[in-house]
JSON list of C-alpha atoms in Angstrom, two decimals:
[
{"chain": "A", "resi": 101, "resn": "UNK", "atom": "CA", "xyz": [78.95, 92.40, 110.26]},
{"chain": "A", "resi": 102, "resn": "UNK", "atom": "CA", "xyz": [82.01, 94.00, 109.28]},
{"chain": "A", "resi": 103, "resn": "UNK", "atom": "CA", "xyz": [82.28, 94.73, 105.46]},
{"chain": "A", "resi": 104, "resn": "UNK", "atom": "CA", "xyz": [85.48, 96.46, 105.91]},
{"chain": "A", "resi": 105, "resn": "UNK", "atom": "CA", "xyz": [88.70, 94.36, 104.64]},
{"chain": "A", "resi": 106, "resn": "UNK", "atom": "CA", "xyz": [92.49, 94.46, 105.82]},
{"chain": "A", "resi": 107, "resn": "UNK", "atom": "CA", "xyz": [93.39, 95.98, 102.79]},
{"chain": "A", "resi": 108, "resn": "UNK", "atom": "CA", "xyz": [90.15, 98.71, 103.27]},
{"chain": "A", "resi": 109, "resn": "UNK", "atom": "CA", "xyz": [92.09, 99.62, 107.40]},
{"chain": "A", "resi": 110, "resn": "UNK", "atom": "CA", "xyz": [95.66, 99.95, 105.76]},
{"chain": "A", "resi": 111, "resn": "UNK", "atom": "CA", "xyz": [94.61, 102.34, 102.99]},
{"chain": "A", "resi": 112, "resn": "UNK", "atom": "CA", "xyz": [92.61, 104.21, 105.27]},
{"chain": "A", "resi": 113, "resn": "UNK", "atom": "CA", "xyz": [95.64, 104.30, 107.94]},
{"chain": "A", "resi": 114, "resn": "UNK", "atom": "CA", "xyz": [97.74, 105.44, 104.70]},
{"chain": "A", "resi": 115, "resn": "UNK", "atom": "CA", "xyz": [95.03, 108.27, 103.89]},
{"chain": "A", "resi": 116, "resn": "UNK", "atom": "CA", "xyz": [94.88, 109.73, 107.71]},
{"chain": "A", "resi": 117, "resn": "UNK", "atom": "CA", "xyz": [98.56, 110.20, 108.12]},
{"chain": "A", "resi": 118, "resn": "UNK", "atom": "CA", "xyz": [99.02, 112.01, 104.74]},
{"chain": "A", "resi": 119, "resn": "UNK", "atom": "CA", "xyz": [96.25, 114.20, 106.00]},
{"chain": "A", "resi": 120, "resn": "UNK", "atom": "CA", "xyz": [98.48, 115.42, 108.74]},
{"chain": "A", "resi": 121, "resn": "UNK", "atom": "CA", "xyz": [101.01, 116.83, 105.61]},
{"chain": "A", "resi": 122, "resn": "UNK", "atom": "CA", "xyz": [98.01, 119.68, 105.37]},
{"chain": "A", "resi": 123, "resn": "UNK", "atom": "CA", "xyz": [97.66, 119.90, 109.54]},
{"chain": "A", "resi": 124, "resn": "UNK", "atom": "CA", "xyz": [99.51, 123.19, 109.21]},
{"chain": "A", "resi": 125, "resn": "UNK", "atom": "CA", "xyz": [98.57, 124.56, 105.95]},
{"chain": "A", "resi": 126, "resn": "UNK", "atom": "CA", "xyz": [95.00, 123.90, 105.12]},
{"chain": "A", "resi": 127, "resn": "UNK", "atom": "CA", "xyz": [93.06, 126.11, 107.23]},
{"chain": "A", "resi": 128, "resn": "UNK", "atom": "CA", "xyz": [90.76, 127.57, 107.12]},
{"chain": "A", "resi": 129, "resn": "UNK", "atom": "CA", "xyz": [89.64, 124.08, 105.26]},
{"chain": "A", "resi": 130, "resn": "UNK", "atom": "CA", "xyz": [89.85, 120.64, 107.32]},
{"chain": "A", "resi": 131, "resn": "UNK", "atom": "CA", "xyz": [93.56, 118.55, 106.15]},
{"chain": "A", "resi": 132, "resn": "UNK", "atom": "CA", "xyz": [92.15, 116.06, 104.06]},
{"chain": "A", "resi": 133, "resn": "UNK", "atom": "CA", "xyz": [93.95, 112.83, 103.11]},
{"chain": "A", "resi": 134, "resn": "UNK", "atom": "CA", "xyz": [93.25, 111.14, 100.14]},
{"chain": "A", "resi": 135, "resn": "UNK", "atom": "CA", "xyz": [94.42, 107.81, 98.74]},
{"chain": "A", "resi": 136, "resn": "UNK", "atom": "CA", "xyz": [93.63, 105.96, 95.41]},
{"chain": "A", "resi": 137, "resn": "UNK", "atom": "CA", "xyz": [94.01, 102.41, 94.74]},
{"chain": "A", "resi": 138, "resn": "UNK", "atom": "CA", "xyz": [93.73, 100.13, 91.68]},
{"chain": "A", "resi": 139, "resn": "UNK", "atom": "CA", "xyz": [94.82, 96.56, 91.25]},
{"chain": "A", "resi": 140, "resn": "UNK", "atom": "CA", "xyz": [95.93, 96.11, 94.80]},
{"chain": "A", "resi": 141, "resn": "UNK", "atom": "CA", "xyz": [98.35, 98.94, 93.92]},
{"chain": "A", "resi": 142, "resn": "UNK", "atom": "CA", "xyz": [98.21, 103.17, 95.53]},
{"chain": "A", "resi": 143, "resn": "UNK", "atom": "CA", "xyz": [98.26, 104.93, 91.98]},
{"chain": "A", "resi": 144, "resn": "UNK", "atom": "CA", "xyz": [97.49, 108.48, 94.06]},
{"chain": "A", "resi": 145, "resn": "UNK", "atom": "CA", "xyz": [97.71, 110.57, 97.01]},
{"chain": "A", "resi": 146, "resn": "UNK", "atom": "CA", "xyz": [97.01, 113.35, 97.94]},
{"chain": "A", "resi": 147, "resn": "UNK", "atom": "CA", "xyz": [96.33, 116.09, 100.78]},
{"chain": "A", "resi": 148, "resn": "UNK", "atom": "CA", "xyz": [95.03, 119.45, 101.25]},
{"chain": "A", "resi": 149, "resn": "UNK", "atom": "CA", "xyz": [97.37, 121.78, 100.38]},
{"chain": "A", "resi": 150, "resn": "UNK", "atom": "CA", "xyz": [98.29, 125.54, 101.04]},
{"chain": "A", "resi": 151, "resn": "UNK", "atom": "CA", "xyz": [95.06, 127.63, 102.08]},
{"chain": "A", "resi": 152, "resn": "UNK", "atom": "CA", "xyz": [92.52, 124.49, 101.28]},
{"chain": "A", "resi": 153, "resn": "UNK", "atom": "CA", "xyz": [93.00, 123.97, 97.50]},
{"chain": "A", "resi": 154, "resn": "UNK", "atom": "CA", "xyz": [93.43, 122.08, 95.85]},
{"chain": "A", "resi": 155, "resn": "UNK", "atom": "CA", "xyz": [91.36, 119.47, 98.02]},
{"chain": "A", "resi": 156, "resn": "UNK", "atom": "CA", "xyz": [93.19, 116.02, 98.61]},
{"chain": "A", "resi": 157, "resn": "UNK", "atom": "CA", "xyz": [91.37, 114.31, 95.98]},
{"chain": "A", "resi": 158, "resn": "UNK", "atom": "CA", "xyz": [91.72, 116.75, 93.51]},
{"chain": "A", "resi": 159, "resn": "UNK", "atom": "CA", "xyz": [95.14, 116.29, 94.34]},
{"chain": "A", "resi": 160, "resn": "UNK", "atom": "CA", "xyz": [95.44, 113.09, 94.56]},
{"chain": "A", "resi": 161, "resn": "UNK", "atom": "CA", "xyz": [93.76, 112.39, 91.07]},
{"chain": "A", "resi": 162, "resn": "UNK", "atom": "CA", "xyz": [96.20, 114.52, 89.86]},
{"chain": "A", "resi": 163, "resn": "UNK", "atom": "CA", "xyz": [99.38, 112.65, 91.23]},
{"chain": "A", "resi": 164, "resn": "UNK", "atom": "CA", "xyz": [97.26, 109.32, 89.74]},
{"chain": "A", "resi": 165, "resn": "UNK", "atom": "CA", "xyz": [100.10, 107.28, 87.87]},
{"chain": "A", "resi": 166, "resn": "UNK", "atom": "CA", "xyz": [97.62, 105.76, 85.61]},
{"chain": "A", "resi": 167, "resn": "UNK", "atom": "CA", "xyz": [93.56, 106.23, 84.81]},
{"chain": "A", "resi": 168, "resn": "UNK", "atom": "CA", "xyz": [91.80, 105.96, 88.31]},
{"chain": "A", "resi": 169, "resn": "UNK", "atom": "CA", "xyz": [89.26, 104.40, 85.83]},
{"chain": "A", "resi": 170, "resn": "UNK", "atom": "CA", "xyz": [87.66, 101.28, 88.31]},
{"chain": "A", "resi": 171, "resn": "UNK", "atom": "CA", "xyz": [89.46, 102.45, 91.35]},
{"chain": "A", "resi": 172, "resn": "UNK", "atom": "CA", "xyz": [88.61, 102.84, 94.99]},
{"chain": "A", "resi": 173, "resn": "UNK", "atom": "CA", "xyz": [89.27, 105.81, 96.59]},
{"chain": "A", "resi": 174, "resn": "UNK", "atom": "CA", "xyz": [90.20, 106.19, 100.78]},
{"chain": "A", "resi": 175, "resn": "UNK", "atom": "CA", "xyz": [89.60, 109.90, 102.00]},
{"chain": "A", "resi": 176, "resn": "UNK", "atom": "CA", "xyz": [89.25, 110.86, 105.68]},
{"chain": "A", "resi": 177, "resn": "UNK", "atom": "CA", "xyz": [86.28, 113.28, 104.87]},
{"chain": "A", "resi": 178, "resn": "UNK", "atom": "CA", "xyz": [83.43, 113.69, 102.53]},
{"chain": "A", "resi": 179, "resn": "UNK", "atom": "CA", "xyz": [84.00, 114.72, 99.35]},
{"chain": "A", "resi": 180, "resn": "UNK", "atom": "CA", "xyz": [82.90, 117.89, 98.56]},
{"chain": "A", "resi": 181, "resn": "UNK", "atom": "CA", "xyz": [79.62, 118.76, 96.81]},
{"chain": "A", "resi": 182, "resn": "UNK", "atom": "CA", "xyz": [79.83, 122.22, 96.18]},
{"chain": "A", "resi": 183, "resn": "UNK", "atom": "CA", "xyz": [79.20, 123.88, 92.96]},
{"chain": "A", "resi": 184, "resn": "UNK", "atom": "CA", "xyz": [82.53, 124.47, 90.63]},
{"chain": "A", "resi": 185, "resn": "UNK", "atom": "CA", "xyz": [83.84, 128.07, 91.55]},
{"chain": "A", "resi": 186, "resn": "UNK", "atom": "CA", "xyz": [87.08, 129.62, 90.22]},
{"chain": "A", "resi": 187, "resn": "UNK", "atom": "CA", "xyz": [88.72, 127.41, 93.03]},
{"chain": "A", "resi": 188, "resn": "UNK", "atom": "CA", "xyz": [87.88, 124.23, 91.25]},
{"chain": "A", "resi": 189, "resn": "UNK", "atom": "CA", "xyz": [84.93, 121.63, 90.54]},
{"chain": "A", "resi": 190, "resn": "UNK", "atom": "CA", "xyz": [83.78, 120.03, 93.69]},
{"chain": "A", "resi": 191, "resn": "UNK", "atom": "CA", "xyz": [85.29, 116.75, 95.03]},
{"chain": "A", "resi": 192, "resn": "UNK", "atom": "CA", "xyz": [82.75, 114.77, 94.14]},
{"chain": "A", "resi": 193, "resn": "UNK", "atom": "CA", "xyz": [81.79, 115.60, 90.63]},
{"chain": "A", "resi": 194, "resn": "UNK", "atom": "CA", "xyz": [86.00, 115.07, 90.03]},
{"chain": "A", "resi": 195, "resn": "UNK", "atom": "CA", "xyz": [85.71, 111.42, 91.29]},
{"chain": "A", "resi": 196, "resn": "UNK", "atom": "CA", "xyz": [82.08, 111.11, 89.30]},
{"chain": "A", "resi": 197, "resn": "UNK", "atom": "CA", "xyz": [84.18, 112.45, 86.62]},
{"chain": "A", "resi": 198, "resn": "UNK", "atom": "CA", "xyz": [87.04, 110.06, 86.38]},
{"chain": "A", "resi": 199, "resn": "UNK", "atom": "CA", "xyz": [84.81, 106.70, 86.85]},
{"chain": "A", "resi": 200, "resn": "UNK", "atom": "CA", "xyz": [86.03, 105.61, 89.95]},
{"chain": "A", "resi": 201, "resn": "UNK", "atom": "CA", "xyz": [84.23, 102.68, 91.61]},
{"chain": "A", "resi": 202, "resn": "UNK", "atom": "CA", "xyz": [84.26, 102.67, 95.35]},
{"chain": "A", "resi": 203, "resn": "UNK", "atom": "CA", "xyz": [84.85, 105.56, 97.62]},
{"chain": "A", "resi": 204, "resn": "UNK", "atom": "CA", "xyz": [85.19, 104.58, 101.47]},
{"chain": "A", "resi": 205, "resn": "UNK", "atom": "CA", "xyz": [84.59, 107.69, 103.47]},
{"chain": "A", "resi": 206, "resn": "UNK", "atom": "CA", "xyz": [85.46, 107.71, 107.03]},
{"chain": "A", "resi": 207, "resn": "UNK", "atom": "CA", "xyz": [83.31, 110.83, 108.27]},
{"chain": "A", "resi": 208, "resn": "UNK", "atom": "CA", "xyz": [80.81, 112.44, 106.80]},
{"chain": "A", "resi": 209, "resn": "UNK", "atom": "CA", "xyz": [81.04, 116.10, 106.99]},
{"chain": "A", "resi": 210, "resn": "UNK", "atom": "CA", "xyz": [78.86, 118.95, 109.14]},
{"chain": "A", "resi": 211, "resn": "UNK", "atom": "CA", "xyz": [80.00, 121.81, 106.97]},
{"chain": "A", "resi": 212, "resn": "UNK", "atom": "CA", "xyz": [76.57, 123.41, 105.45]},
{"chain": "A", "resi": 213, "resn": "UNK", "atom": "CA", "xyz": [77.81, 123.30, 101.82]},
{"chain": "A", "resi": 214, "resn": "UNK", "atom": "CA", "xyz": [78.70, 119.36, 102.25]},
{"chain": "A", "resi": 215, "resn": "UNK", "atom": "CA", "xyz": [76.37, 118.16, 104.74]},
{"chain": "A", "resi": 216, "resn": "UNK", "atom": "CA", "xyz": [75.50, 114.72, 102.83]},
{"chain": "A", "resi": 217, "resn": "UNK", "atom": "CA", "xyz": [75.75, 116.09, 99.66]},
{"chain": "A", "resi": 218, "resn": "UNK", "atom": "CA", "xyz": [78.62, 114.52, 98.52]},
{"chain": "A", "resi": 219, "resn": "UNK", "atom": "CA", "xyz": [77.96, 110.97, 99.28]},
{"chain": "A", "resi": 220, "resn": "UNK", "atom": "CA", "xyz": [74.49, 111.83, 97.98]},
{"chain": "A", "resi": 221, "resn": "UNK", "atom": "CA", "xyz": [76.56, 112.68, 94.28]},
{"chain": "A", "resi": 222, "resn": "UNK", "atom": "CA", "xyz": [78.28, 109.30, 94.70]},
{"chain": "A", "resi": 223, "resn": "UNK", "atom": "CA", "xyz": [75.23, 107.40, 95.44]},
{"chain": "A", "resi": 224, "resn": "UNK", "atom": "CA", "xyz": [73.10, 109.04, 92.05]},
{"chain": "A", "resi": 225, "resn": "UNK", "atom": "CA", "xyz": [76.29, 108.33, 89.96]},
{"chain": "A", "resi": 226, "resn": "UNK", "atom": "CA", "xyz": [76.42, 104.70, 91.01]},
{"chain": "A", "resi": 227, "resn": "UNK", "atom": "CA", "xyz": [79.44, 104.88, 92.62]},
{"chain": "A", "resi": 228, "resn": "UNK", "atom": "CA", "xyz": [79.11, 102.04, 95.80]},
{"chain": "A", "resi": 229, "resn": "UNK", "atom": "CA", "xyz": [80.76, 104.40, 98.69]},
{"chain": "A", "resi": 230, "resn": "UNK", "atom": "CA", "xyz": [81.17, 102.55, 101.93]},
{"chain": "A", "resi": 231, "resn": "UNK", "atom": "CA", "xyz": [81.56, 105.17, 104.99]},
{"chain": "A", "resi": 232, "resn": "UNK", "atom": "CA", "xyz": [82.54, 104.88, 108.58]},
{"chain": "A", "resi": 233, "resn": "UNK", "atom": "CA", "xyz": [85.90, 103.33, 108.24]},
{"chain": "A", "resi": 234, "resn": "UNK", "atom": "CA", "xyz": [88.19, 104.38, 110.90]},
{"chain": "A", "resi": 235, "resn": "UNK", "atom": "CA", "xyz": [85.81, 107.67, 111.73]},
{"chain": "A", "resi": 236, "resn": "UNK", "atom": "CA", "xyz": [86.73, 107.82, 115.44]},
{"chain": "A", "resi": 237, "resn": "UNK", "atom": "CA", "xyz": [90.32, 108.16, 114.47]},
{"chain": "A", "resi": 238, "resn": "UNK", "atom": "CA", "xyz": [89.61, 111.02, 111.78]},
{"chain": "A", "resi": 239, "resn": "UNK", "atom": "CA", "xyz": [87.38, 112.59, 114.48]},
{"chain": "A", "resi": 240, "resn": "UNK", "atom": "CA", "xyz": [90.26, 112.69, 117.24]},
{"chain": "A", "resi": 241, "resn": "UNK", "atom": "CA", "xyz": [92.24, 114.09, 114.33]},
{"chain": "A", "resi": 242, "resn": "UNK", "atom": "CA", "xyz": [89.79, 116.77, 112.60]},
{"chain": "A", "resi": 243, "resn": "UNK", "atom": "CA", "xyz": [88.60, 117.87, 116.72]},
{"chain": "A", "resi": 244, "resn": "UNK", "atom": "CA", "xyz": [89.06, 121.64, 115.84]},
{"chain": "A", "resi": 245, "resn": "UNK", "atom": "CA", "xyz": [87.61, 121.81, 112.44]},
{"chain": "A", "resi": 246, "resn": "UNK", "atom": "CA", "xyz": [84.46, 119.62, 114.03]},
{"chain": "A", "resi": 247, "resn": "UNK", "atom": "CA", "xyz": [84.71, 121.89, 116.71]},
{"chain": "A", "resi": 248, "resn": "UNK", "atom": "CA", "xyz": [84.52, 125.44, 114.88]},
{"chain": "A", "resi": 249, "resn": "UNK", "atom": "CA", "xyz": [81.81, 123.83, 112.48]},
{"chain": "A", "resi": 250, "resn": "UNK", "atom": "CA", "xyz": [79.71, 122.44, 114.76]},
{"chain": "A", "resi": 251, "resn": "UNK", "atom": "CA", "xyz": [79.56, 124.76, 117.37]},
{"chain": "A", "resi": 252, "resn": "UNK", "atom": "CA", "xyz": [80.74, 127.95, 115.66]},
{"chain": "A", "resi": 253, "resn": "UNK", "atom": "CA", "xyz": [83.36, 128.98, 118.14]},
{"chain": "A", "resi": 254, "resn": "UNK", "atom": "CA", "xyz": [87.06, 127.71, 118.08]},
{"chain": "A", "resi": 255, "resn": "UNK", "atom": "CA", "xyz": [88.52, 124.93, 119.59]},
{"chain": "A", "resi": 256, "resn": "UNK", "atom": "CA", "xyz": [90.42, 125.40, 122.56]},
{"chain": "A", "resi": 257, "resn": "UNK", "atom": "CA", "xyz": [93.35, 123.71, 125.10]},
{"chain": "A", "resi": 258, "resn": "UNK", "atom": "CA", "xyz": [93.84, 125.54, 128.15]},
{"chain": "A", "resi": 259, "resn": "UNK", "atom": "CA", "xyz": [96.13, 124.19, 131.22]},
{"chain": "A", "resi": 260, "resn": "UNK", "atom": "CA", "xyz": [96.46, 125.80, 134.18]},
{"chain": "A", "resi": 261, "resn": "UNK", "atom": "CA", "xyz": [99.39, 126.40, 136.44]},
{"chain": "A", "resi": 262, "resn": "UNK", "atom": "CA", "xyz": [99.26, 123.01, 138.80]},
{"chain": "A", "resi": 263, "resn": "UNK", "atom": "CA", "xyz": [98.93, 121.38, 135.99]},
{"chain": "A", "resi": 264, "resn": "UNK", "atom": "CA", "xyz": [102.18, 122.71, 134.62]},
{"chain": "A", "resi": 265, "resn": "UNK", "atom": "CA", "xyz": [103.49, 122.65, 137.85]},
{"chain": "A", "resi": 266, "resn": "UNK", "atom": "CA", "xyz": [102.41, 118.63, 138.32]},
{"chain": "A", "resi": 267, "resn": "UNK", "atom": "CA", "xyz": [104.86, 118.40, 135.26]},
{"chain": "A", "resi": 268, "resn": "UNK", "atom": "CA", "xyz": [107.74, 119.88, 136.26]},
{"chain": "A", "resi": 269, "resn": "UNK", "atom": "CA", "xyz": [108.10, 117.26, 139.23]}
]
């Protein structure tokens, strides 16, 4: 059973190319994309800007045209659980905070200081969070931070000379 709608694919479509505004900028942070929606109608986006904050739903509540009060909420990654630093209030205690009522989550994210504990925050709040949505497209897209967090060593692309050679042909 599928419990994903049209609208659910489009938003999250919407959400994984403004992640790729943050491909170049975010790091050492994964781009995020982030993408509210109320009445039928985006009221937010947002991505992960300049050296990882703010996070693309902090951003994206902020860019909110009207109270995301009731609204669902597309990001690409797991909200962040992490404790509020000097850099901000974690993801998820933001979206707690402004009463939204869905949060679709395509991956759910390896980083030690996430690791479940984001959607957990959701869950407890009552918020209904549906993840999964489009994940093998946000994993092609997020390969190096997956990489590097998984494995602990960077993600590389090497070719070798026939290859480049096979090219020039």
């Amino acid at each position: 059973m599928n419990m994903f709608t049209p609208t659910d694919y489009a938003m999250m479509s919407r959400a994984i190319l403004i992640a790729d505004h943050g491909r170049a900028i975010a790091t050492p942070n994964p781009f995020v994309g982030c993408v509210i929606v109320k009445g039928g109608r985006i009221i937010g986006e947002g991505f992960t800007r300049a050296g990882g904050r703010p996070h693309a739903e902090a951003d994206a509540l902020a860019n909110c045209s009207e109270s995301p009060e009731g609204a669902t909420v597309y990001v690409t990654l797991e909200p962040c659980a992490t404790h509020a630093t000097s850099r901000g209030p974690a993801c998820a205690d933001l979206l707690v905070a402004a009463k939204v009522a869905r949060v679709v989550s395509a991956l759910h994210d390896p980083f030690e200081g996430v690791n479940g504990q984001g959607h957990a925050r959701l869950r407890e709040a009552g918020i209904a969070l549906d993840t999964g949505l489009m994940a093998a497209e946000v994993k092609k897209q997020l390969k190096a931070f997956l990489a590097r967090i998984t494995t602990g060593r960077p993600y590389l692309t090497l070719k070798s000379p026939p290859a480049l050679m096979e090219r020039q042909r």
